[in-house]
CSV table of C-alpha atoms in Angstrom, one decimal:
chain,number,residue,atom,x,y,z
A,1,UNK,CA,-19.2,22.8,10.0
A,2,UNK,CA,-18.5,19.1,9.6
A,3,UNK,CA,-16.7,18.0,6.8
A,4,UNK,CA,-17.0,14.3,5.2
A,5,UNK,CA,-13.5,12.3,5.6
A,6,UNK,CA,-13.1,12.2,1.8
A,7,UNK,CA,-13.2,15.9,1.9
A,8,UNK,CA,-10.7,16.3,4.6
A,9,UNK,CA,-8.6,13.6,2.5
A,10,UNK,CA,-8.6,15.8,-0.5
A,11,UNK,CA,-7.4,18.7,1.4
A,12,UNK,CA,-4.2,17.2,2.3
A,13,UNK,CA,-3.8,14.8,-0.7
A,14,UNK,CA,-3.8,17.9,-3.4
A,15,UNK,CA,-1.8,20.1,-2.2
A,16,UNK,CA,0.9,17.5,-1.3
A,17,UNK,CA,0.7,16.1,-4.8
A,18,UNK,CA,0.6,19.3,-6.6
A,19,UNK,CA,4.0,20.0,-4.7
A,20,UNK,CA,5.7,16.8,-5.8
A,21,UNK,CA,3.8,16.8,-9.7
A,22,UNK,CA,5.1,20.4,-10.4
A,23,UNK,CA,8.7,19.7,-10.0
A,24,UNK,CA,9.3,16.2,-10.4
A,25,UNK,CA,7.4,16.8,-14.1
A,26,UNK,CA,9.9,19.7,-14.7
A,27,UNK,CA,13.1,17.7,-13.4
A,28,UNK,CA,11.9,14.7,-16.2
A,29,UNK,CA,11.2,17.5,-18.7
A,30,UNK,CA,14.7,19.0,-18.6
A,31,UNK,CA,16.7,15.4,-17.6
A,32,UNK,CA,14.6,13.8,-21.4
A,33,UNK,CA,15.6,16.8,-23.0
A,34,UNK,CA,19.4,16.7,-22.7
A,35,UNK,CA,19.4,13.2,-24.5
A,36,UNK,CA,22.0,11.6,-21.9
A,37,UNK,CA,19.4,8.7,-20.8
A,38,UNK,CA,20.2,6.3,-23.7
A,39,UNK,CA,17.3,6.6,-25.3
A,40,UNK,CA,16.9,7.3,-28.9
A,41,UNK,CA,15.8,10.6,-30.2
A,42,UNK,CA,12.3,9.2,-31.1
A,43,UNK,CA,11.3,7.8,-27.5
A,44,UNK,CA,12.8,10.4,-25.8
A,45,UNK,CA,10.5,13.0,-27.9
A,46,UNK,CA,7.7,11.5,-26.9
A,47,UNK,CA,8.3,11.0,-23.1
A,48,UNK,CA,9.2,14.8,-23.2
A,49,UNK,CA,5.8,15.7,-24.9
A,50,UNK,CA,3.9,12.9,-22.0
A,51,UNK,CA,5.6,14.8,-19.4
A,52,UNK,CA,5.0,18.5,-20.6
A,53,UNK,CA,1.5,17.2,-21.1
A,54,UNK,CA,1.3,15.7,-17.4
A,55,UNK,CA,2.6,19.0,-16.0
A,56,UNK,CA,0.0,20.7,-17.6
A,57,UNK,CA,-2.6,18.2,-16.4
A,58,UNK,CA,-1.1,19.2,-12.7
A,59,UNK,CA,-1.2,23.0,-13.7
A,60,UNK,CA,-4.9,23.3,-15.0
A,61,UNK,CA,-7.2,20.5,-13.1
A,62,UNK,CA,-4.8,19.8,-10.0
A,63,UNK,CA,-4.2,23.4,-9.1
A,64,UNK,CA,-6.3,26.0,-10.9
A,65,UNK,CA,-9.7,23.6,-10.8
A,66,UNK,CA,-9.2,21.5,-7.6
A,67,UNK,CA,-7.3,23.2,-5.1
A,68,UNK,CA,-9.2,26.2,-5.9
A,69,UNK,CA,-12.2,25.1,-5.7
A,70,UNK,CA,-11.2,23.6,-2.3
A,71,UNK,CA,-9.2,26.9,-1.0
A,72,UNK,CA,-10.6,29.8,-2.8
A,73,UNK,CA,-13.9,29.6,-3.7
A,74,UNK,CA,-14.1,33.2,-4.0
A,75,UNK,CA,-11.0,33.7,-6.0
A,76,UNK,CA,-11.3,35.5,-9.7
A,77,UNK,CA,-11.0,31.8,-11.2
A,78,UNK,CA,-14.4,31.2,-10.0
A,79,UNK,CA,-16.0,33.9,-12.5
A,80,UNK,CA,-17.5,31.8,-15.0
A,81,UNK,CA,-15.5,32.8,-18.3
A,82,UNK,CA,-12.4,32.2,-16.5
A,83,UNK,CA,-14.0,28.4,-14.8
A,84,UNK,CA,-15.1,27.6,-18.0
A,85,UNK,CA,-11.6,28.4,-19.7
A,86,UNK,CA,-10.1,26.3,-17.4
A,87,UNK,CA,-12.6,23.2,-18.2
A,88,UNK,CA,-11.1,23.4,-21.6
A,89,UNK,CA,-7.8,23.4,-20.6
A,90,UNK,CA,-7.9,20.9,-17.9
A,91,UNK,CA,-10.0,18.1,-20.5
A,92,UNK,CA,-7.7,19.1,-23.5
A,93,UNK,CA,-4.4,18.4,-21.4
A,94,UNK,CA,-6.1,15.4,-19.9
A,95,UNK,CA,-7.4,14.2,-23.4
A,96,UNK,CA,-3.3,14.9,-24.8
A,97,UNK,CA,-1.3,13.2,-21.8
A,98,UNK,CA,-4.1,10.1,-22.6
A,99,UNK,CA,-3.2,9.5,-26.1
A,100,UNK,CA,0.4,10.0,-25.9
A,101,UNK,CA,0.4,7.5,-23.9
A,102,UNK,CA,-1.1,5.5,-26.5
A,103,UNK,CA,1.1,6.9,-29.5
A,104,UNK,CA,4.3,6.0,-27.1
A,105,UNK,CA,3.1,2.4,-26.8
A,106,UNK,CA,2.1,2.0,-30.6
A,107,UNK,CA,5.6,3.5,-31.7
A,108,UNK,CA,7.2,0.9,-29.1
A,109,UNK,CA,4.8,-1.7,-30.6
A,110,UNK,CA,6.0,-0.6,-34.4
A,111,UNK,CA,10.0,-1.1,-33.1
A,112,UNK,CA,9.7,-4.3,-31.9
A,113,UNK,CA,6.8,-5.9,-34.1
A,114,UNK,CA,6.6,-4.8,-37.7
A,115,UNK,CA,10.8,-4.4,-38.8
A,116,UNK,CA,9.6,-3.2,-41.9
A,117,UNK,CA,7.8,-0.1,-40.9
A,118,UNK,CA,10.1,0.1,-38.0
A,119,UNK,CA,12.8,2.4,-39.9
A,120,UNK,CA,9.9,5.0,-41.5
A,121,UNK,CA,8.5,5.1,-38.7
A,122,UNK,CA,10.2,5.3,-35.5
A,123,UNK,CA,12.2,8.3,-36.5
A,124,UNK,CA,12.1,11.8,-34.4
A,125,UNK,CA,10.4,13.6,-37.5
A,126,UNK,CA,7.4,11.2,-37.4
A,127,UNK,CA,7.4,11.5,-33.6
A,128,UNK,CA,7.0,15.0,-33.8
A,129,UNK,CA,4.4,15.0,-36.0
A,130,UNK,CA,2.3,13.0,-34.0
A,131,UNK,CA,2.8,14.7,-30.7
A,132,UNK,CA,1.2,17.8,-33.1
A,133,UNK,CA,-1.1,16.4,-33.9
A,134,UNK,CA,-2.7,14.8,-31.0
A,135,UNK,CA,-2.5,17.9,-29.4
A,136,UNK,CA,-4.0,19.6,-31.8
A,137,UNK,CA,-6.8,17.3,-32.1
A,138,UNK,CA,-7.0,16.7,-28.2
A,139,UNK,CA,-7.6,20.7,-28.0
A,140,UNK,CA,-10.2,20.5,-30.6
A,141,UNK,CA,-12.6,17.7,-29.4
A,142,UNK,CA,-12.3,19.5,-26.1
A,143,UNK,CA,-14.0,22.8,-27.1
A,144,UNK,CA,-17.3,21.5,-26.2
A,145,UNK,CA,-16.5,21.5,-22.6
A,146,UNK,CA,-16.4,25.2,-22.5
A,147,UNK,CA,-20.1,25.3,-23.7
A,148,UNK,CA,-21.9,22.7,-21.1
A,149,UNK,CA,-21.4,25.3,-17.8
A,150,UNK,CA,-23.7,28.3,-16.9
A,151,UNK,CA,-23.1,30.3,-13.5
A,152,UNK,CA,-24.5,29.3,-10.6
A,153,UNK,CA,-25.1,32.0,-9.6
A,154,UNK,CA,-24.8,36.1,-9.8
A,155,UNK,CA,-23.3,38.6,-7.3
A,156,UNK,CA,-23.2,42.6,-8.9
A,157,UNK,CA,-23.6,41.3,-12.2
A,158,UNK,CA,-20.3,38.9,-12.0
A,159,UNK,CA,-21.2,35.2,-13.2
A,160,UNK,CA,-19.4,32.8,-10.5
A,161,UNK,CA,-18.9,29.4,-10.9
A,162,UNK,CA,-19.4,26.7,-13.2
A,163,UNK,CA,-22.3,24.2,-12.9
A,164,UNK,CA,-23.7,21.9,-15.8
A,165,UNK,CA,-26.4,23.3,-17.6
A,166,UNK,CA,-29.7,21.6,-17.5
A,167,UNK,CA,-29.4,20.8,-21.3
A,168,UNK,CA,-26.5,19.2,-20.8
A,169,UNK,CA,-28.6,16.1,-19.3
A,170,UNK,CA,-31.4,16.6,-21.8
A,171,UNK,CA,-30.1,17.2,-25.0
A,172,UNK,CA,-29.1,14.1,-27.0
A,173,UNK,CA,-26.8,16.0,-28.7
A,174,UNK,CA,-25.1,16.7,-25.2
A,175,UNK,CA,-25.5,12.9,-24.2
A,176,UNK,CA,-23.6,11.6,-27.6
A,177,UNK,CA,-20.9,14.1,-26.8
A,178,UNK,CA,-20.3,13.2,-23.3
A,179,UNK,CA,-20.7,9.3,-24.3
A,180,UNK,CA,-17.8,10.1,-27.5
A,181,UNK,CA,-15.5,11.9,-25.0
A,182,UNK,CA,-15.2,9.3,-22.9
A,183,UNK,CA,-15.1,6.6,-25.4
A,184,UNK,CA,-12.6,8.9,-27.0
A,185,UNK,CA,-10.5,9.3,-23.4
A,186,UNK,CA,-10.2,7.0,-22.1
A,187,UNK,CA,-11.8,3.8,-23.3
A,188,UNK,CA,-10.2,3.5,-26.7
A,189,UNK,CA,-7.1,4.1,-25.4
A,190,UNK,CA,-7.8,1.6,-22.6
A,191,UNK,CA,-8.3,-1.1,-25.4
A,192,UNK,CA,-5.8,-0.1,-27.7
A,193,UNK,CA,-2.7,-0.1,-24.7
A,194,UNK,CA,-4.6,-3.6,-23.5
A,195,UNK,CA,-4.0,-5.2,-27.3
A,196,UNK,CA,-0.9,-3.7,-28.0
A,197,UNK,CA,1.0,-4.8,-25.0
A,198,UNK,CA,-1.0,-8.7,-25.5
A,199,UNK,CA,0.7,-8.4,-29.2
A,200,UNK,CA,4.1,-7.1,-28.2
A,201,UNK,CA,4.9,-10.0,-25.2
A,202,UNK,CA,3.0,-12.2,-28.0
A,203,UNK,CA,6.1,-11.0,-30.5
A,204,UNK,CA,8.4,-11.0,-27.4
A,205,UNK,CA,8.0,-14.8,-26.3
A,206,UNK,CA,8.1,-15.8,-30.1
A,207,UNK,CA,11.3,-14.3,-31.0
A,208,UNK,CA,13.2,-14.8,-27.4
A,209,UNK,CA,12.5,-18.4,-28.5
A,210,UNK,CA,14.2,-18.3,-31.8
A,211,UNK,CA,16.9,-16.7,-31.0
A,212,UNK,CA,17.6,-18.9,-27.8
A,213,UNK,CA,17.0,-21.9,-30.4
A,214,UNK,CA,20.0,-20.1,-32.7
A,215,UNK,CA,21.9,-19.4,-30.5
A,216,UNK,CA,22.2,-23.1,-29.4
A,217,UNK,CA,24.1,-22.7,-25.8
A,218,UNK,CA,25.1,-25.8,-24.1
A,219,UNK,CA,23.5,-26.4,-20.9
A,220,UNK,CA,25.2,-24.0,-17.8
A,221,UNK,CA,26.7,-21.5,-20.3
A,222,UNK,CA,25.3,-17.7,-19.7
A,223,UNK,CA,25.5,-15.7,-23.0
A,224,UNK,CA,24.2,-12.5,-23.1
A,225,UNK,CA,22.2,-10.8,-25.9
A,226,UNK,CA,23.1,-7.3,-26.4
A,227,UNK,CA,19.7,-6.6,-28.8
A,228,UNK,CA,17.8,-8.5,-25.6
A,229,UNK,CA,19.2,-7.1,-22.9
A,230,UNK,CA,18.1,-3.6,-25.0
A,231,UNK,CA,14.5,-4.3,-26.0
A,232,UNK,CA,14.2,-5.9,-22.4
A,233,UNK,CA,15.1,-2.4,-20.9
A,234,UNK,CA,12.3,-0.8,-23.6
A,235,UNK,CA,10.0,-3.4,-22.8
A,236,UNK,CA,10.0,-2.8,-18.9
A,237,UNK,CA,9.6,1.1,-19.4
A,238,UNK,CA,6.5,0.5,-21.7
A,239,UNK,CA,4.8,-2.1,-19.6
A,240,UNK,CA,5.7,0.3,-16.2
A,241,UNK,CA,3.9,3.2,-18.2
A,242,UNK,CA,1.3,1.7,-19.8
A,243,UNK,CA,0.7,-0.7,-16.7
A,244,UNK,CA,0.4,2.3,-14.4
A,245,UNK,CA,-2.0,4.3,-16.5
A,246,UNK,CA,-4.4,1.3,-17.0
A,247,UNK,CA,-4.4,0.8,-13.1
A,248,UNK,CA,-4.6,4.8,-12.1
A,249,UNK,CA,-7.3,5.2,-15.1
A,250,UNK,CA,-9.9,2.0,-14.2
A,251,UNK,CA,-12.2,3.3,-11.3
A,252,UNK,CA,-12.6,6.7,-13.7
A,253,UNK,CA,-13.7,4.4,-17.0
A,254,UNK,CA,-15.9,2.0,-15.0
A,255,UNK,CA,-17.5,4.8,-12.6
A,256,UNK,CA,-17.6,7.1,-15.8
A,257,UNK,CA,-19.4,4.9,-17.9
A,258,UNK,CA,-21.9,3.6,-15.2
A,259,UNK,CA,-23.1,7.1,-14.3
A,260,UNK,CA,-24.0,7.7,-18.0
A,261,UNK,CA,-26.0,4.4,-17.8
A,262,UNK,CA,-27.8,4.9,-14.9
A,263,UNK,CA,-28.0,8.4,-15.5
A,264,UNK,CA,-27.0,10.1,-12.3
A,265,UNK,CA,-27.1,13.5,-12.3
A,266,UNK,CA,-26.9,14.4,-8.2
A,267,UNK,CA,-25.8,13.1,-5.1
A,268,UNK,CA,-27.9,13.7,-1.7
A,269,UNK,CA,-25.1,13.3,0.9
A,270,UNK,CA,-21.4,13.8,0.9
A,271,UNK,CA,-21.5,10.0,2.3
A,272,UNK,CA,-22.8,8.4,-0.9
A,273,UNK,CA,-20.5,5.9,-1.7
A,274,UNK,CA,-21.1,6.7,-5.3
A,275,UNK,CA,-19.5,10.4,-4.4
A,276,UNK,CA,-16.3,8.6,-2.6
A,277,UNK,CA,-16.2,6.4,-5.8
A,278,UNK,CA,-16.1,9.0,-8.1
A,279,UNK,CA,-13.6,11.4,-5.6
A,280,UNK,CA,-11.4,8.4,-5.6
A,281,UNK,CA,-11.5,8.0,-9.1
A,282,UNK,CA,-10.8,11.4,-9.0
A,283,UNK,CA,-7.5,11.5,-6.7
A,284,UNK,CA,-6.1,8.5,-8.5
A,285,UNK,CA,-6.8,10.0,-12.6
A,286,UNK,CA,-4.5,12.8,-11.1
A,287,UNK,CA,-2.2,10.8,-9.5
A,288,UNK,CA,-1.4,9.4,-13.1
A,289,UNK,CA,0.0,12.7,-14.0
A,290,UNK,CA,3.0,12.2,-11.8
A,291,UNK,CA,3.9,8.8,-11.7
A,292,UNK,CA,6.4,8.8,-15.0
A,293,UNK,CA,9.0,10.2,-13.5
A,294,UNK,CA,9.1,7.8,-10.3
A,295,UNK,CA,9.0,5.0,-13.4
A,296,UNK,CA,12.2,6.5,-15.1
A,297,UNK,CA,14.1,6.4,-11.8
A,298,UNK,CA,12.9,2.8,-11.0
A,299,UNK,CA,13.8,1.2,-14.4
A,300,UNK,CA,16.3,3.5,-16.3
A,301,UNK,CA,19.7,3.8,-14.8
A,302,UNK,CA,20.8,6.4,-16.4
A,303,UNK,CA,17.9,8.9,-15.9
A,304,UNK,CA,19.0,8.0,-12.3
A,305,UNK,CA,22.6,9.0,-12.8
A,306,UNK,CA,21.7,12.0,-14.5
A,307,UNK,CA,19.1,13.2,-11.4
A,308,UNK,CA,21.9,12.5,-9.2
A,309,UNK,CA,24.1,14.5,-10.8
A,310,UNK,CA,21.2,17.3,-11.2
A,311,UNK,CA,20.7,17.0,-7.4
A,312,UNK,CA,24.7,16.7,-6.6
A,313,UNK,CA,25.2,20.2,-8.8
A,314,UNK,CA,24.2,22.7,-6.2
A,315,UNK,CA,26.3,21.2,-3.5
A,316,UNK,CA,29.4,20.9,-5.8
A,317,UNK,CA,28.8,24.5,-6.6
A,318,UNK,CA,28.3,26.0,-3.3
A,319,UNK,CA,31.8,23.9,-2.6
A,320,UNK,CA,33.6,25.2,-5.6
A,321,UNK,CA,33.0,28.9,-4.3
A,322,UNK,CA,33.8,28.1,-0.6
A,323,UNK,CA,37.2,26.8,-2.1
A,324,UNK,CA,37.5,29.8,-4.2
């Protein structure tokens, strides 16, 4: 049997990115957690939460829905109760790690924009609180996955797979759901990280010039900022985060949306470029789920110091017994 190349792309692709998702997720997991990176308890709360959110993203639609699918089709994941559990889980993970995003760039928005909300705000209680509760609520509008799958089909009474039932193109009801879903995730929060990033260089540009125009220096002198040089460095991580989730994220809006519009519902070849669109849209929505970490390497130096030593401590161990 011939496969198409895009299939023969995924093969390779998932695996390898599952294997560098799972543990690069965990490594930024347990580096945010110890609080050495120099960020305050508030941002680092919420990169923890977008990172335990991205490794569940890599758990439940990388490995358990796409890999499966791809390596075993006939594994026990397949039965239908247990396919349509893991529809849930992979859209309410997907739906989280989306708005954190979103929450992360509003609280950096609040910090650097509105100094009078800034100190009720921006504080690790409040950051808590909303990590609950868009999970909670990302869970919640997610339910409704679970109920648009029947089997496809039915060996000795066991349901196996998951395939959209033919309401699910029919109904209205079905159609408003689909259409709020993905306004919900991610085409609000498309806009929202858009207008808050316009607003916060807006704020940016505006005070730099002030406090340049204070500062007064005489022509060749170099004066350093300290309160700069620190929102610069918060400035750099949000615009890498939110830069790389607007770029990962655009073929799977724009293809999203214009299959609801032109209402496609099948594809007749494996060569249809509308199937290698929506694949690729596919590869690269994932792909989001491990980028953060590469991000905290490139632009915080202390996350970098503290992987090195994370790296170094197994080495230095194993030499500290050969000396002993």
């Amino acid at each position: 049997m011939e496969y198409s190349l895009i299939y023969q792309i995924e093969c390779i692709y998932y695996p390898v990115l599952a294997a560098v998702g799972v543990p690069v997720n965990l490594v930024a997991i347990v580096i945010l957690s110890r609080g050495k990176c120099g960020l305050s308890k508030c941002i680092t709360l919420y990169l923890v939460g977008m990172a335990v959110a991205d490794l569940l993203v890599v758990i439940t639609d990388l490995i358990l829905n796409l890999i499966v699918s791809i390596y075993f089709p006939d594994s026990f994941l397949k039965i239908t109760p247990v396919c349509c559990l893991i529809i849930f889980l992979f859209c309410a993970t997907t739906c989280v790690s989306v708005w954190l995003t979103v929450v992360f760039t509003f609280d950096r928005f609040v910090a650097i924009c509105c100094e009078k909300l800034k100190t009720k705000y921006c504080t690790e209680k409040t950051a808590a609180v909303v990590v609950g509760t868009v999970s909670a609520l990302g869970c919640l509008v997610s339910v409704p996955w679970s109920f648009t799958r029947e089997p496809e089909y039915i060996i000795d009474n066991v349901p196996r797979n998951c395939v959209p039932k033919p309401s699910f193109y029919v109904f209205p009801a079905w159609a408003a759901f689909e259409l709020f879903y993905y306004i919900l995730a991610p085409c609000i929060p498309f806009f929202l990280i858009v207008l808050l990033n316009v607003l916060t260089v807006r704020r940016i540009l505006v005070t730099s010039k002030v406090r340049r125009g204070f500062q007064g220096h005489s022509k060749g002198e170099n004066h350093k900022d300290p309160e700069m040089e620190n929102r610069k460095k918060s400035i750099i991580l949000l615009f890498a985060i939110s830069g790389s989730f607007l770029l990962l994220w655009a073929t799977k809006v724009v293809y999203a949306i214009h299959r609801r519009i032109t209402d496609i519902r099948y594809y007749y070849s494996n060569t249809d470029p509308r199937v290698i669109t929506e694949r690729t849209s596919n590869m690269l929505q994932v792909l989001s789920s491990c980028t953060n970490t590469c991000i905290y390497v490139v632009t915080q130096t202390k996350f970098r110091q503290e992987l090195k030593n994370a790296l170094k401590y197994p080495f230095n161990l194993i030499a500290k017994l050969i000396k002993s």
